[in-house]
Amino acid sequence: MKLVLAIVQPQDAAMLVDALTEHGYRVTRLSSQGGFLREGNVTLMLSVEDQQVNHVIHVVREHCSTRARFVSPMPPIAESGEFYPPAPLEVQVGGATVFVLKAETRKL
Ligand code: 2BA
């Protein structure tokens, strides 16, 4: 068994959960937040057979898009009263960050 954790963007999560469920996978959806952007994202948790991992990753890839986000760096401390607003920094988010872990499922 493997535990697949997929961190995805909220815009992609609903369609992805639908697709995974339609393919017969059991999915748990957790609300999470990225440490860098401090924005909400979604972590999906699936326990699957080893031979299903590649298919799960294929379905995730099909439903998750890469998007550009802009971060405003903190302005430097002005020394002479002049102010130069720092240029927004572009980061590419997604499609998805996926972790695959060995797992043992015990249903109590
Ligand atoms: P965030 O931490 O909010 O990161 C959002 C995006 O910001 C990242 O997209 C990446 O493009 C950029 N980024 C993150 N840390 C950075 C840094 N130190 N310097 C420059 N740019 C940085 P993704 O790589 O697609 O990650 C999306 C979300 O997936 C992350 O949200 C985080 O919640 C999670 N994630 C990504 N890699 C992870 C890891 N190794 N371990 C745990 N969570 C991870």
mmCIF file of N, CA and C and ligand atoms in Angstrom, residues 7-9 32-39 41 43 66-67 69 71 89-99, ligand 1:
data_model
loop_
_atom_site.group_PDB
_atom_site.id
_atom_site.type_symbol
_atom_site.label_atom_id
_atom_site.label_comp_id
_atom_site.label_asym_id
_atom_site.label_seq_id
_atom_site.Cartn_x
_atom_site.Cartn_y
_atom_site.Cartn_z
ATOM 1 N N ILE A 7 -0.628 18.012 -2.940
ATOM 2 C CA ILE A 7 -0.949 19.402 -2.598
ATOM 3 C C ILE A 7 -1.307 20.109 -3.899
ATOM 4 N N VAL A 8 -2.531 20.591 -3.963
ATOM 5 C CA VAL A 8 -3.028 21.178 -5.212
ATOM 6 C C VAL A 8 -3.636 22.548 -4.930
ATOM 7 N N GLN A 9 -3.891 23.282 -5.998
ATOM 8 C CA GLN A 9 -4.502 24.598 -5.839
ATOM 9 C C GLN A 9 -6.021 24.448 -5.669
ATOM 10 N N SER A 32 -5.317 23.211 3.622
ATOM 11 C CA SER A 32 -3.934 23.446 4.059
ATOM 12 C C SER A 32 -3.495 24.830 3.589
ATOM 13 N N GLN A 33 -2.296 25.190 3.952
ATOM 14 C CA GLN A 33 -1.794 26.516 3.590
ATOM 15 C C GLN A 33 -0.308 26.415 3.280
ATOM 16 N N GLY A 34 0.092 27.043 2.169
ATOM 17 C CA GLY A 34 1.507 27.030 1.809
ATOM 18 C C GLY A 34 2.308 27.966 2.691
ATOM 19 N N GLY A 35 3.500 27.523 3.052
ATOM 20 C CA GLY A 35 4.336 28.328 3.938
ATOM 21 C C GLY A 35 4.922 29.544 3.257
ATOM 22 N N PHE A 36 5.085 29.487 1.935
ATOM 23 C CA PHE A 36 5.736 30.586 1.227
ATOM 24 C C PHE A 36 4.737 31.690 0.883
ATOM 25 N N LEU A 37 3.659 31.335 0.204
ATOM 26 C CA LEU A 37 2.662 32.349 -0.184
ATOM 27 C C LEU A 37 1.677 32.658 0.945
ATOM 28 N N ARG A 38 1.592 31.749 1.919
ATOM 29 C CA ARG A 38 0.614 31.885 3.020
ATOM 30 C C ARG A 38 -0.810 31.926 2.487
ATOM 31 N N GLU A 39 -1.025 31.200 1.381
ATOM 32 C CA GLU A 39 -2.365 31.131 0.805
ATOM 33 C C GLU A 39 -2.910 29.717 0.978
ATOM 34 N N ASN A 41 -4.273 26.171 0.234
ATOM 35 C CA ASN A 41 -4.225 25.159 -0.819
ATOM 36 C C ASN A 41 -4.947 23.928 -0.281
ATOM 37 N N THR A 43 -4.801 19.701 0.358
ATOM 38 C CA THR A 43 -4.008 18.470 0.393
ATOM 39 C C THR A 43 -4.961 17.286 0.298
ATOM 40 N N THR A 66 -0.570 24.750 -13.882
ATOM 41 C CA THR A 66 0.435 25.658 -13.329
ATOM 42 C C THR A 66 -0.067 27.086 -13.490
ATOM 43 N N ARG A 67 0.049 27.869 -12.420
ATOM 44 C CA ARG A 67 -0.397 29.273 -12.481
ATOM 45 C C ARG A 67 0.698 30.180 -11.941
ATOM 46 N N ARG A 69 1.872 33.350 -9.835
ATOM 47 C CA ARG A 69 1.436 34.205 -8.732
ATOM 48 C C ARG A 69 2.515 35.251 -8.515
ATOM 49 N N VAL A 71 4.323 37.854 -5.847
ATOM 50 C CA VAL A 71 4.556 38.115 -4.425
ATOM 51 C C VAL A 71 5.209 39.482 -4.315
ATOM 52 N N LEU A 89 7.593 39.747 -7.372
ATOM 53 C CA LEU A 89 8.329 38.546 -7.726
ATOM 54 C C LEU A 89 7.331 37.520 -8.258
ATOM 55 N N GLU A 90 7.616 36.961 -9.431
ATOM 56 C CA GLU A 90 6.705 35.959 -10.005
ATOM 57 C C GLU A 90 7.133 34.565 -9.575
ATOM 58 N N VAL A 91 6.178 33.775 -9.081
ATOM 59 C CA VAL A 91 6.461 32.363 -8.803
ATOM 60 C C VAL A 91 5.431 31.503 -9.532
ATOM 61 N N GLN A 92 5.877 30.346 -9.971
ATOM 62 C CA GLN A 92 4.988 29.386 -10.635
ATOM 63 C C GLN A 92 4.483 28.408 -9.586
ATOM 64 N N VAL A 93 3.177 28.290 -9.467
ATOM 65 C CA VAL A 93 2.589 27.381 -8.477
ATOM 66 C C VAL A 93 1.948 26.196 -9.206
ATOM 67 N N GLY A 94 2.246 25.009 -8.718
ATOM 68 C CA GLY A 94 1.619 23.794 -9.270
ATOM 69 C C GLY A 94 2.293 23.320 -10.522
ATOM 70 N N GLY A 95 1.566 22.517 -11.250
ATOM 71 C CA GLY A 95 0.316 21.826 -11.066
ATOM 72 C C GLY A 95 0.066 21.201 -9.719
ATOM 73 N N ALA A 96 0.954 20.315 -9.212
ATOM 74 C CA ALA A 96 0.699 19.674 -7.930
ATOM 75 C C ALA A 96 2.031 19.228 -7.345
ATOM 76 N N THR A 97 2.087 19.198 -6.021
ATOM 77 C CA THR A 97 3.251 18.621 -5.331
ATOM 78 C C THR A 97 2.787 17.310 -4.720
ATOM 79 N N VAL A 98 3.420 16.216 -5.148
ATOM 80 C CA VAL A 98 2.926 14.889 -4.768
ATOM 81 C C VAL A 98 3.992 14.138 -3.974
ATOM 82 N N PHE A 99 3.588 13.583 -2.862
ATOM 83 C CA PHE A 99 4.457 12.721 -2.056
ATOM 84 C C PHE A 99 3.854 11.320 -2.053
HETATM 85 P P1 2BA B 1 3.823 27.590 -0.954
HETATM 86 O O1 2BA B 1 4.805 27.210 0.103
HETATM 87 O O2 2BA B 1 2.919 28.726 -0.654
HETATM 88 O O3 2BA B 1 4.663 27.868 -2.284
HETATM 89 C C1 2BA B 1 4.028 28.400 -3.435
HETATM 90 C C2 2BA B 1 5.024 28.506 -4.572
HETATM 91 O O4 2BA B 1 6.042 29.443 -4.228
HETATM 92 C C3 2BA B 1 5.753 27.203 -4.887
HETATM 93 O O5 2BA B 1 4.971 26.432 -5.791
HETATM 94 C C4 2BA B 1 7.053 27.694 -5.482
HETATM 95 O O6 2BA B 1 6.910 28.041 -6.856
HETATM 96 C C5 2BA B 1 7.298 28.999 -4.732
HETATM 97 N N1 2BA B 1 8.195 28.818 -3.593
HETATM 98 C C6 2BA B 1 7.980 28.108 -2.467
HETATM 99 N N2 2BA B 1 9.010 28.220 -1.608
HETATM 100 C C7 2BA B 1 9.891 29.041 -2.208
HETATM 101 C C8 2BA B 1 11.174 29.581 -1.842
HETATM 102 N N3 2BA B 1 11.739 29.271 -0.676
HETATM 103 N N4 2BA B 1 11.803 30.421 -2.724
HETATM 104 C C9 2BA B 1 11.232 30.724 -3.901
HETATM 105 N N5 2BA B 1 10.038 30.271 -4.310
HETATM 106 C C10 2BA B 1 9.374 29.434 -3.480
HETATM 107 P P2 2BA B 1 4.983 24.862 -5.703
HETATM 108 O O7 2BA B 1 6.385 24.345 -5.688
HETATM 109 O O8 2BA B 1 4.083 24.365 -6.813
HETATM 110 O O9 2BA B 1 4.340 24.481 -4.295
HETATM 111 C C11 2BA B 1 2.950 24.650 -4.037
HETATM 112 C C12 2BA B 1 2.659 24.319 -2.592
HETATM 113 O O10 2BA B 1 3.003 22.937 -2.365
HETATM 114 C C13 2BA B 1 3.501 25.099 -1.583
HETATM 115 O O11 2BA B 1 2.906 26.343 -1.294
HETATM 116 C C14 2BA B 1 3.502 24.159 -0.370
HETATM 117 O O12 2BA B 1 2.261 24.259 0.324
HETATM 118 C C15 2BA B 1 3.553 22.795 -1.045
HETATM 119 N N6 2BA B 1 4.915 22.286 -1.174
HETATM 120 C C16 2BA B 1 5.738 22.429 -2.237
HETATM 121 N N7 2BA B 1 6.903 21.793 -2.036
HETATM 122 C C17 2BA B 1 6.822 21.250 -0.808
HETATM 123 C C18 2BA B 1 7.721 20.472 -0.012
HETATM 124 N N8 2BA B 1 8.969 20.098 -0.456
HETATM 125 N N9 2BA B 1 7.316 20.045 1.204
HETATM 126 C C19 2BA B 1 6.095 20.397 1.686
HETATM 127 N N10 2BA B 1 5.192 21.132 0.974
HETATM 128 C C20 2BA B 1 5.549 21.561 -0.251
#
